[in-house]
Amino acid sequence: TGDTTFDIGFANTAVCKSAITYIDGDAGILRYRGYPIEQLAEKSSFLETAYLVLYGELPTQEQLSTFNDDISHHMVIDERIREMFRIFPRRSHPMPVLSVGVTALGLFSEDTIGFTEEKLDAATKRLMAKLPTLAAYGYKNSIGSPTLFPDYSLSYVENFLRMSFGSVTRPYEFSDEVTKALDVLLILHADHEQNCSTSTVRLVGSAQTNLYQSIASGINALHGPLHGGANQAVLEMLDDIADRGISVQEYVNRVKDKNSNERLMGFGHRVYKNYDPRAAIIKKHADAILRGHDGNDKLLDIALQLEEAALNDDYFIQRKLYPNVDFYTGLIYRAMGFPTDMFTVLFAIGRLPGWIAQYREMQADPTNKIGRPRQIYVGEKERNYVAMGERS
Ligand code: CMC
């Protein structure tokens, strides 16, 4: 058309209307269905917030109990999927394993065809119920340990912790502090409007691909280090600084150098040009959990020093780069006992209600169309085929 307007990385293009999540990136505001994230983190539970994100309103006691029961009763996965985990190499990264698990779940579910509300709701509850089971099995596989069956009598988060860290011979010892902190972290991740993985879920789903395959695609998108994979990258960065004894200032100088190709992981955000409100909440929990035992945590100290150095540095000030959600989460996940390659899996468990809500919102919108971006062609003009013998 001769029109040369384009928008790399969709930085300015709205592709949908949505009633789920509101973000004001300049003011550092995040709300799900109108409720401020600070209130939900303090007063809600992950399942209640998931209900809110999925269905639009906070549940009554009865609605929450039914939702909870529906989920508890679908936590077991088919034996053949459980067996499937045994074919992956030991130490496989649990993110691709999770995505394969979700795709496989679709093959074992009868609610994959059609977009009736009933089928989508059945698939919603199956996915909410089974994702933690798949995640724990991926983890057990990565460490070569036998898997455990879910325990209906436990809460969503307790059951996941037990399946991850318990064993047949050794019961998992629950800590209220850890259970609460994980619940809060999941709440903080429940939705974040049109980020890379959610846009992926919508784009794949816009072709009327089923919910399971669309969510599996979202998991793959989330794995990248510029997105959810940043939580793993932050911890690796802090470890690297500690192991090699690099000074914090030296590290900050390095990420400012455009030739280094390195970034301060856990810093910067496409939408927040202010402190990410999730990071502020997590920072408080990190302090409480990590200082709880001996008051001493070397990596937290490095993180705090990095934050201070960056927030006082012109490079970061001019570009409005602040800590994002991933800056402090890894420290807490590690303190809970998770290895670094499980961090992004925990993000995926938290983000699941958001992905599903966005997918369902899109399917329910009669104006929805298949996603199909355009391009500006910059290749060769028309030319004639050259026979093999005549090519130089
Ligand atoms: N360290 C150093 N410089 C940075 C950083 C950083 N973390 N983030 C952005 N910049 C610089 C970037 O080099 C550019 O500089 P210049 O204008 O001189 O070329 C400027 O800031 C703008 O950056 P951008 O890459 O154009 O910004 P973006 O909106 O495309 O990228 C981002 C956003 C989150 C990918 C990026 O800030 C980043 O790579 N951060 C580190 C990875 C990270 O923590 N990701 C988690 C994001 S939040 C949770 C999630 O999405 O899962």
Short mmCIF file of C-alpha atoms and ligand atoms in Angstrom, two decimals:
data_model
loop_
_atom_site.label_atom_id
_atom_site.label_comp_id
_atom_site.label_asym_id
_atom_site.label_seq_id
_atom_site.Cartn_x
_atom_site.Cartn_y
_atom_site.Cartn_z
CA THR A 1 0.00 0.00 0.00
CA GLY A 2 3.02 2.27 0.29
CA ASP A 3 2.19 2.83 3.97
CA THR A 4 5.40 2.50 5.96
CA THR A 5 3.98 2.77 9.48
CA PHE A 6 4.91 -0.18 11.59
CA ASP A 7 5.32 -1.01 15.21
CA ILE A 8 8.23 -3.24 16.17
CA GLY A 9 7.38 -5.37 19.19
CA PHE A 10 3.77 -4.03 19.21
CA ALA A 11 4.94 -1.24 21.51
CA ASN A 12 2.02 1.02 20.53
CA THR A 13 -0.57 -1.27 18.99
CA ALA A 14 -3.70 -2.29 20.88
CA VAL A 15 -5.05 -5.53 19.42
CA CYS A 16 -8.05 -6.15 21.63
CA LYS A 17 -10.43 -4.73 24.19
CA SER A 18 -10.14 -6.42 27.56
CA ALA A 19 -11.93 -6.11 30.88
CA ILE A 20 -9.51 -8.25 32.89
CA THR A 21 -6.43 -6.28 33.92
CA TYR A 22 -5.69 -2.57 34.18
CA ILE A 23 -2.12 -1.27 34.21
CA ASP A 24 -0.97 2.34 34.49
CA GLY A 25 2.73 1.93 33.75
CA ASP A 26 3.66 5.54 34.58
CA ALA A 27 1.97 5.47 37.97
CA GLY A 28 2.93 1.84 38.78
CA ILE A 29 -0.68 0.67 39.14
CA LEU A 30 -1.95 -2.88 38.57
CA ARG A 31 -5.55 -4.04 39.12
CA TYR A 32 -7.34 -7.28 38.33
CA ARG A 33 -11.02 -6.67 37.51
CA GLY A 34 -10.68 -3.31 39.26
CA TYR A 35 -9.14 -4.61 42.50
CA PRO A 36 -5.69 -3.20 43.38
CA ILE A 37 -2.94 -5.82 43.43
CA GLU A 38 -1.83 -4.66 46.90
CA GLN A 39 -5.27 -5.52 48.38
CA LEU A 40 -5.44 -8.90 46.66
CA ALA A 41 -1.89 -9.81 47.77
CA GLU A 42 -2.75 -8.96 51.35
CA LYS A 43 -6.30 -10.29 51.65
CA SER A 44 -7.05 -12.83 48.93
CA SER A 45 -5.86 -16.37 48.17
CA PHE A 46 -4.59 -17.62 44.84
CA LEU A 47 -7.70 -19.68 44.07
CA GLU A 48 -9.99 -16.79 44.98
CA THR A 49 -7.97 -14.42 42.77
CA ALA A 50 -7.97 -17.02 39.97
CA TYR A 51 -11.79 -17.12 40.24
CA LEU A 52 -11.91 -13.32 40.09
CA VAL A 53 -9.65 -13.17 37.04
CA LEU A 54 -11.56 -15.97 35.28
CA TYR A 55 -15.15 -15.02 36.07
CA GLY A 56 -14.98 -11.28 36.71
CA GLU A 57 -16.22 -11.10 40.33
CA LEU A 58 -14.97 -12.20 43.73
CA PRO A 59 -16.68 -15.51 44.58
CA THR A 60 -19.20 -16.04 47.38
CA GLN A 61 -18.17 -18.65 49.96
CA GLU A 62 -20.27 -21.24 48.15
CA GLN A 63 -18.85 -20.40 44.72
CA LEU A 64 -15.32 -20.61 46.08
CA SER A 65 -15.96 -23.99 47.77
CA THR A 66 -17.42 -25.42 44.57
CA PHE A 67 -14.50 -24.05 42.52
CA ASN A 68 -12.05 -25.50 45.03
CA ASP A 69 -13.79 -28.92 44.99
CA ASP A 70 -13.94 -29.01 41.18
CA ILE A 71 -10.24 -28.35 41.04
CA SER A 72 -9.26 -30.77 43.82
CA HIS A 73 -11.13 -33.59 42.08
CA HIS A 74 -9.30 -33.15 38.79
CA MET A 75 -5.73 -33.01 40.09
CA VAL A 76 -4.82 -36.58 39.12
CA ILE A 77 -3.46 -37.02 35.61
CA ASP A 78 -3.89 -40.06 33.39
CA GLU A 79 -1.36 -42.80 34.10
CA ARG A 80 -0.18 -42.70 30.51
CA ILE A 81 0.78 -39.04 30.81
CA ARG A 82 2.58 -39.88 34.04
CA GLU A 83 4.45 -42.60 32.18
CA MET A 84 5.31 -40.14 29.42
CA PHE A 85 7.48 -38.17 31.83
CA ARG A 86 9.83 -41.14 32.04
CA ILE A 87 10.91 -40.81 28.41
CA PHE A 88 12.38 -37.34 28.84
CA PRO A 89 16.10 -37.21 29.57
CA ARG A 90 16.98 -36.68 33.23
CA ARG A 91 17.67 -33.02 33.94
CA SER A 92 15.34 -31.91 31.10
CA HIS A 93 14.37 -28.30 31.68
CA PRO A 94 10.90 -28.45 33.30
CA MET A 95 9.45 -25.63 31.12
CA PRO A 96 9.44 -27.50 27.77
CA VAL A 97 8.38 -30.59 29.72
CA LEU A 98 5.43 -28.61 31.12
CA SER A 99 4.43 -27.45 27.67
CA VAL A 100 4.55 -31.00 26.30
CA GLY A 101 2.51 -32.14 29.32
CA VAL A 102 -0.21 -29.56 28.61
CA THR A 103 -0.36 -30.52 24.93
CA ALA A 104 -0.67 -34.18 25.94
CA LEU A 105 -3.43 -33.27 28.39
CA GLY A 106 -5.46 -32.01 25.42
CA LEU A 107 -5.15 -35.43 23.79
CA PHE A 108 -6.64 -37.05 26.88
CA SER A 109 -9.50 -34.58 27.26
CA GLU A 110 -12.86 -34.64 25.55
CA ASP A 111 -13.45 -30.95 26.02
CA THR A 112 -11.01 -29.86 23.30
CA ILE A 113 -13.44 -29.51 20.43
CA GLY A 114 -15.86 -26.64 20.10
CA PHE A 115 -16.10 -23.43 22.06
CA THR A 116 -19.24 -23.86 24.12
CA GLU A 117 -19.09 -22.21 27.53
CA GLU A 118 -19.56 -25.63 29.11
CA LYS A 119 -16.59 -27.20 27.37
CA LEU A 120 -14.36 -24.23 27.98
CA ASP A 121 -15.28 -24.24 31.64
CA ALA A 122 -14.53 -27.95 31.95
CA ALA A 123 -11.16 -27.40 30.26
CA THR A 124 -10.49 -24.40 32.54
CA LYS A 125 -10.93 -26.49 35.68
CA ARG A 126 -8.95 -29.42 34.29
CA LEU A 127 -6.04 -27.16 33.44
CA MET A 128 -6.13 -25.30 36.77
CA ALA A 129 -6.21 -28.66 38.57
CA LYS A 130 -3.58 -30.49 36.57
CA LEU A 131 -0.93 -27.85 35.86
CA PRO A 132 0.62 -28.10 39.36
CA THR A 133 0.61 -31.91 39.04
CA LEU A 134 2.38 -31.72 35.67
CA ALA A 135 4.81 -29.15 37.07
CA ALA A 136 5.69 -31.31 40.07
CA TYR A 137 6.14 -34.36 37.84
CA GLY A 138 8.45 -32.38 35.55
CA TYR A 139 10.47 -31.40 38.60
CA LYS A 140 10.63 -34.93 40.00
CA ASN A 141 11.75 -36.13 36.57
CA SER A 142 14.48 -33.50 36.43
CA ILE A 143 15.95 -34.78 39.71
CA GLY A 144 15.29 -38.47 38.98
CA SER A 145 12.83 -38.99 41.85
CA PRO A 146 9.55 -40.95 41.87
CA THR A 147 6.33 -38.93 41.57
CA LEU A 148 3.59 -38.64 44.21
CA PHE A 149 -0.16 -38.65 43.73
CA PRO A 150 -1.99 -35.42 44.59
CA ASP A 151 -3.57 -35.16 48.04
CA TYR A 152 -7.17 -33.84 47.94
CA SER A 153 -7.14 -32.90 51.59
CA LEU A 154 -4.53 -30.16 51.06
CA SER A 155 -4.89 -26.64 49.69
CA TYR A 156 -3.83 -25.86 46.11
CA VAL A 157 -0.44 -24.54 47.18
CA GLU A 158 0.19 -27.13 49.91
CA ASN A 159 -0.58 -29.95 47.52
CA PHE A 160 1.89 -28.57 44.99
CA LEU A 161 4.62 -28.14 47.61
CA ARG A 162 4.08 -31.69 48.85
CA MET A 163 4.15 -33.17 45.33
CA SER A 164 7.37 -31.24 44.64
CA PHE A 165 9.29 -31.82 47.86
CA GLY A 166 7.64 -34.76 49.60
CA SER A 167 8.60 -38.38 48.98
CA VAL A 168 6.99 -41.73 49.66
CA THR A 169 9.24 -42.26 52.64
CA ARG A 170 9.58 -38.68 53.89
CA PRO A 171 6.51 -36.49 54.46
CA TYR A 172 6.86 -32.84 53.51
CA GLU A 173 7.02 -30.54 56.50
CA PHE A 174 4.79 -27.56 55.85
CA SER A 175 5.74 -24.06 56.90
CA ASP A 176 2.94 -21.47 57.05
CA GLU A 177 5.45 -18.83 55.98
CA VAL A 178 6.42 -20.69 52.80
CA THR A 179 2.83 -21.65 51.90
CA LYS A 180 1.66 -18.06 52.35
CA ALA A 181 4.57 -16.59 50.39
CA LEU A 182 4.01 -18.94 47.45
CA ASP A 183 0.28 -18.16 47.49
CA VAL A 184 1.06 -14.42 47.34
CA LEU A 185 3.58 -14.89 44.54
CA LEU A 186 1.00 -16.80 42.49
CA ILE A 187 -1.55 -13.99 43.06
CA LEU A 188 0.98 -11.43 41.79
CA HIS A 189 1.47 -13.40 38.58
CA ALA A 190 -2.21 -14.17 37.86
CA ASP A 191 -2.55 -11.82 34.89
CA HIS A 192 -0.68 -8.98 33.23
CA GLU A 193 -2.74 -8.03 30.17
CA GLN A 194 -1.18 -8.33 26.69
CA ASN A 195 2.37 -9.46 27.54
CA CYS A 196 4.33 -11.77 25.21
CA SER A 197 2.94 -15.12 26.46
CA THR A 198 -0.66 -13.87 26.77
CA SER A 199 -0.51 -12.37 23.28
CA THR A 200 0.81 -15.74 22.12
CA VAL A 201 -2.13 -17.54 23.73
CA ARG A 202 -4.52 -15.10 22.03
CA LEU A 203 -2.80 -15.31 18.64
CA VAL A 204 -2.72 -19.10 18.62
CA GLY A 205 -6.28 -19.22 19.96
CA SER A 206 -7.45 -16.74 17.31
CA ALA A 207 -7.00 -19.55 14.77
CA GLN A 208 -9.53 -21.47 16.92
CA THR A 209 -6.80 -23.75 18.20
CA ASN A 210 -7.98 -25.47 21.37
CA LEU A 211 -7.29 -24.13 24.85
CA TYR A 212 -4.67 -26.76 25.74
CA GLN A 213 -2.50 -26.13 22.69
CA SER A 214 -2.88 -22.37 23.07
CA ILE A 215 -1.76 -22.54 26.72
CA ALA A 216 1.17 -24.80 25.77
CA SER A 217 2.24 -22.10 23.30
CA GLY A 218 2.00 -19.49 26.07
CA ILE A 219 4.27 -21.64 28.26
CA ASN A 220 6.86 -21.76 25.48
CA ALA A 221 6.73 -17.97 25.06
CA LEU A 222 7.05 -17.45 28.82
CA HIS A 223 10.24 -19.50 28.93
CA GLY A 224 12.35 -16.84 27.16
CA PRO A 225 14.83 -14.91 29.37
CA LEU A 226 13.38 -11.53 28.36
CA HIS A 227 9.99 -12.68 29.68
CA GLY A 228 9.31 -15.19 32.49
CA GLY A 229 12.73 -16.79 32.11
CA ALA A 230 14.13 -13.58 33.64
CA ASN A 231 13.49 -14.93 37.16
CA GLN A 232 15.97 -17.75 36.52
CA ALA A 233 18.38 -15.35 34.80
CA VAL A 234 18.34 -12.97 37.81
CA LEU A 235 19.44 -15.69 40.22
CA GLU A 236 22.14 -16.86 37.81
CA MET A 237 23.33 -13.24 37.58
CA LEU A 238 23.42 -12.84 41.40
CA ASP A 239 25.27 -16.17 41.73
CA ASP A 240 27.75 -15.07 39.10
CA ILE A 241 28.42 -11.77 40.88
CA ALA A 242 28.87 -13.59 44.21
CA ASP A 243 31.05 -16.40 42.82
CA ARG A 244 33.36 -14.19 40.84
CA GLY A 245 33.53 -11.48 43.45
CA ILE A 246 32.62 -8.76 40.90
CA SER A 247 31.70 -5.44 42.51
CA VAL A 248 28.14 -4.26 42.06
CA GLN A 249 29.32 -1.04 40.39
CA GLU A 250 31.47 -3.00 37.96
CA TYR A 251 28.45 -5.10 37.02
CA VAL A 252 26.22 -2.05 36.55
CA ASN A 253 28.89 -0.49 34.31
CA ARG A 254 29.02 -3.65 32.25
CA VAL A 255 25.28 -3.76 31.53
CA LYS A 256 25.38 -0.09 30.51
CA ASP A 257 27.99 -0.88 27.87
CA LYS A 258 26.09 -1.46 24.62
CA ASN A 259 28.91 -3.72 23.34
CA SER A 260 28.53 -6.11 26.25
CA ASN A 261 25.14 -7.36 25.06
CA GLU A 262 24.24 -7.91 28.72
CA ARG A 263 21.29 -6.51 30.61
CA LEU A 264 20.58 -6.07 34.25
CA MET A 265 18.15 -8.96 34.53
CA GLY A 266 14.97 -8.22 36.47
CA PHE A 267 15.16 -4.55 35.50
CA GLY A 268 13.11 -2.65 32.94
CA HIS A 269 9.64 -3.21 31.58
CA ARG A 270 7.78 -2.41 28.40
CA VAL A 271 4.85 -0.87 30.29
CA TYR A 272 6.10 0.12 33.76
CA LYS A 273 8.15 3.29 33.65
CA ASN A 274 7.98 3.34 37.44
CA TYR A 275 8.54 0.78 40.21
CA ASP A 276 6.68 -2.43 39.26
CA PRO A 277 4.04 -2.67 42.05
CA ARG A 278 4.53 -6.46 42.16
CA ALA A 279 8.25 -6.02 42.82
CA ALA A 280 7.48 -3.73 45.76
CA ILE A 281 5.25 -6.39 47.37
CA ILE A 282 7.73 -9.19 46.69
CA LYS A 283 10.62 -7.19 48.12
CA LYS A 284 8.87 -7.09 51.50
CA HIS A 285 8.30 -10.86 51.46
CA ALA A 286 11.88 -11.53 50.35
CA ASP A 287 13.14 -9.58 53.29
CA ALA A 288 10.85 -11.41 55.76
CA ILE A 289 11.59 -14.90 54.42
CA LEU A 290 15.30 -14.55 53.76
CA ARG A 291 16.15 -12.67 56.91
CA GLY A 292 13.84 -14.86 58.96
CA HIS A 293 16.39 -17.52 59.81
CA ASP A 294 19.81 -16.08 60.46
CA GLY A 295 19.34 -12.49 59.33
CA ASN A 296 22.00 -13.02 56.72
CA ASP A 297 21.56 -13.53 53.01
CA LYS A 298 24.42 -12.74 50.70
CA LEU A 299 22.43 -12.79 47.45
CA LEU A 300 19.69 -10.54 48.88
CA ASP A 301 22.39 -8.08 49.91
CA ILE A 302 23.81 -8.09 46.38
CA ALA A 303 20.30 -7.61 44.93
CA LEU A 304 19.63 -4.66 47.26
CA GLN A 305 22.97 -3.07 46.37
CA LEU A 306 22.32 -3.60 42.64
CA GLU A 307 18.92 -1.99 42.97
CA GLU A 308 20.32 1.01 44.79
CA ALA A 309 23.22 1.45 42.36
CA ALA A 310 20.89 1.23 39.35
CA LEU A 311 18.21 3.53 40.74
CA ASN A 312 20.86 6.21 41.34
CA ASP A 313 22.53 5.83 37.97
CA ASP A 314 21.74 8.26 35.10
CA TYR A 315 21.59 5.45 32.54
CA PHE A 316 18.70 3.78 34.41
CA ILE A 317 17.07 7.05 35.46
CA GLN A 318 16.94 8.41 31.89
CA ARG A 319 15.50 5.18 30.52
CA LYS A 320 13.08 4.78 33.45
CA LEU A 321 14.36 1.29 34.27
CA TYR A 322 13.11 -0.03 37.63
CA PRO A 323 13.06 -3.50 39.23
CA ASN A 324 10.36 -5.69 37.71
CA VAL A 325 8.44 -8.67 39.12
CA ASP A 326 11.31 -11.04 38.41
CA PHE A 327 13.98 -9.17 40.36
CA TYR A 328 13.20 -10.61 43.81
CA THR A 329 11.09 -13.71 43.10
CA GLY A 330 14.02 -16.04 42.45
CA LEU A 331 15.51 -15.34 45.87
CA ILE A 332 12.28 -16.46 47.52
CA TYR A 333 11.84 -19.51 45.29
CA ARG A 334 15.37 -20.60 46.11
CA ALA A 335 14.78 -20.11 49.83
CA MET A 336 11.73 -22.39 49.47
CA GLY A 337 13.99 -25.08 48.03
CA PHE A 338 13.25 -24.79 44.29
CA PRO A 339 16.18 -25.09 41.87
CA THR A 340 16.60 -22.20 39.41
CA ASP A 341 15.11 -24.06 36.44
CA MET A 342 11.78 -24.40 38.30
CA PHE A 343 11.35 -20.64 38.75
CA THR A 344 9.66 -20.02 35.42
CA VAL A 345 7.40 -23.03 35.99
CA LEU A 346 6.13 -21.31 39.15
CA PHE A 347 5.45 -18.19 37.07
CA ALA A 348 3.44 -20.37 34.64
CA ILE A 349 1.29 -21.82 37.45
CA GLY A 350 0.52 -18.29 38.61
CA ARG A 351 -0.18 -16.95 35.10
CA LEU A 352 -2.53 -19.79 34.09
CA PRO A 353 -5.82 -18.10 35.16
CA GLY A 354 -4.85 -14.99 33.19
CA TRP A 355 -4.03 -16.93 30.04
CA ILE A 356 -7.32 -18.83 30.25
CA ALA A 357 -9.38 -15.70 31.04
CA GLN A 358 -7.85 -13.87 28.06
CA TYR A 359 -8.48 -16.84 25.76
CA ARG A 360 -12.10 -17.11 26.90
CA GLU A 361 -12.67 -13.38 26.64
CA MET A 362 -11.41 -13.50 23.06
CA GLN A 363 -13.53 -16.52 22.08
CA ALA A 364 -16.64 -14.90 23.58
CA ASP A 365 -16.12 -11.70 21.55
CA PRO A 366 -18.16 -11.85 18.32
CA THR A 367 -15.90 -9.25 16.69
CA ASN A 368 -12.84 -11.47 17.17
CA LYS A 369 -10.77 -12.27 14.06
CA ILE A 370 -7.79 -14.47 13.35
CA GLY A 371 -4.58 -12.59 14.24
CA ARG A 372 -2.61 -11.83 11.12
CA PRO A 373 -0.04 -9.00 11.33
CA ARG A 374 1.23 -7.31 8.18
CA GLN A 375 4.84 -6.58 7.20
CA ILE A 376 6.92 -4.18 5.20
CA TYR A 377 8.67 -6.18 2.50
CA VAL A 378 12.32 -5.21 2.08
CA GLY A 379 13.56 -8.13 -0.06
CA GLU A 380 14.48 -8.48 -3.76
CA LYS A 381 12.26 -7.19 -6.55
CA GLU A 382 10.95 -9.76 -9.06
CA ARG A 383 13.73 -11.66 -10.86
CA ASN A 384 13.93 -14.70 -13.14
CA TYR A 385 14.88 -18.19 -12.05
CA VAL A 386 18.57 -18.96 -12.74
CA ALA A 387 19.48 -22.48 -13.94
CA MET A 388 21.96 -24.34 -11.70
CA GLY A 389 24.79 -24.22 -14.24
CA GLU A 390 24.48 -20.48 -14.66
CA ARG A 391 24.74 -19.53 -10.97
CA SER A 392 27.94 -17.86 -9.84
N1 CMC B 1 19.57 -3.51 31.52
C1 CMC B 1 20.23 -2.58 30.78
N2 CMC B 1 19.65 -1.82 29.85
C2 CMC B 1 18.35 -1.99 29.62
C3 CMC B 1 17.59 -2.92 30.35
C4 CMC B 1 18.25 -3.70 31.32
N3 CMC B 1 17.59 -4.61 32.03
N4 CMC B 1 16.30 -2.91 29.92
C5 CMC B 1 16.25 -1.98 28.95
N5 CMC B 1 17.49 -1.42 28.78
C6 CMC B 1 17.82 -0.31 27.87
C7 CMC B 1 17.91 -0.80 26.42
O1 CMC B 1 19.24 -1.19 26.10
C8 CMC B 1 17.50 0.45 25.68
O2 CMC B 1 18.57 1.35 25.68
P1 CMC B 1 18.82 2.35 24.41
O3 CMC B 1 17.61 3.24 24.37
O4 CMC B 1 20.08 3.06 24.73
O5 CMC B 1 18.94 1.46 23.20
C9 CMC B 1 16.40 1.05 26.57
O6 CMC B 1 16.74 0.60 27.90
C10 CMC B 1 14.99 0.61 26.23
O7 CMC B 1 14.96 -0.81 26.23
P2 CMC B 1 14.16 -1.71 25.21
O8 CMC B 1 14.85 -3.01 25.01
O9 CMC B 1 13.85 -0.91 23.98
O10 CMC B 1 12.81 -1.90 26.04
P3 CMC B 1 11.70 -2.99 25.78
O11 CMC B 1 10.44 -2.41 26.25
O12 CMC B 1 11.75 -3.48 24.38
O13 CMC B 1 12.16 -4.22 26.70
C11 CMC B 1 12.44 -5.64 28.57
C12 CMC B 1 11.62 -4.49 27.94
C13 CMC B 1 11.75 -6.11 29.83
C14 CMC B 1 12.54 -6.81 27.58
C15 CMC B 1 13.85 -5.09 28.90
O14 CMC B 1 13.78 -4.03 29.84
C16 CMC B 1 14.79 -6.19 29.39
O15 CMC B 1 15.42 -6.88 28.56
N6 CMC B 1 14.91 -6.39 30.75
C17 CMC B 1 15.71 -7.47 31.28
C18 CMC B 1 14.94 -8.78 31.20
C19 CMC B 1 13.80 -8.84 32.23
O16 CMC B 1 13.99 -8.53 33.39
N7 CMC B 1 12.63 -9.29 31.77
C20 CMC B 1 11.45 -9.44 32.63
C21 CMC B 1 10.36 -8.49 32.25
S1 CMC B 1 9.03 -8.36 33.45
C22 CMC B 1 8.29 -9.90 33.57
C23 CMC B 1 7.97 -10.57 32.31
O17 CMC B 1 7.62 -10.00 31.28
O18 CMC B 1 7.97 -11.79 32.33
#
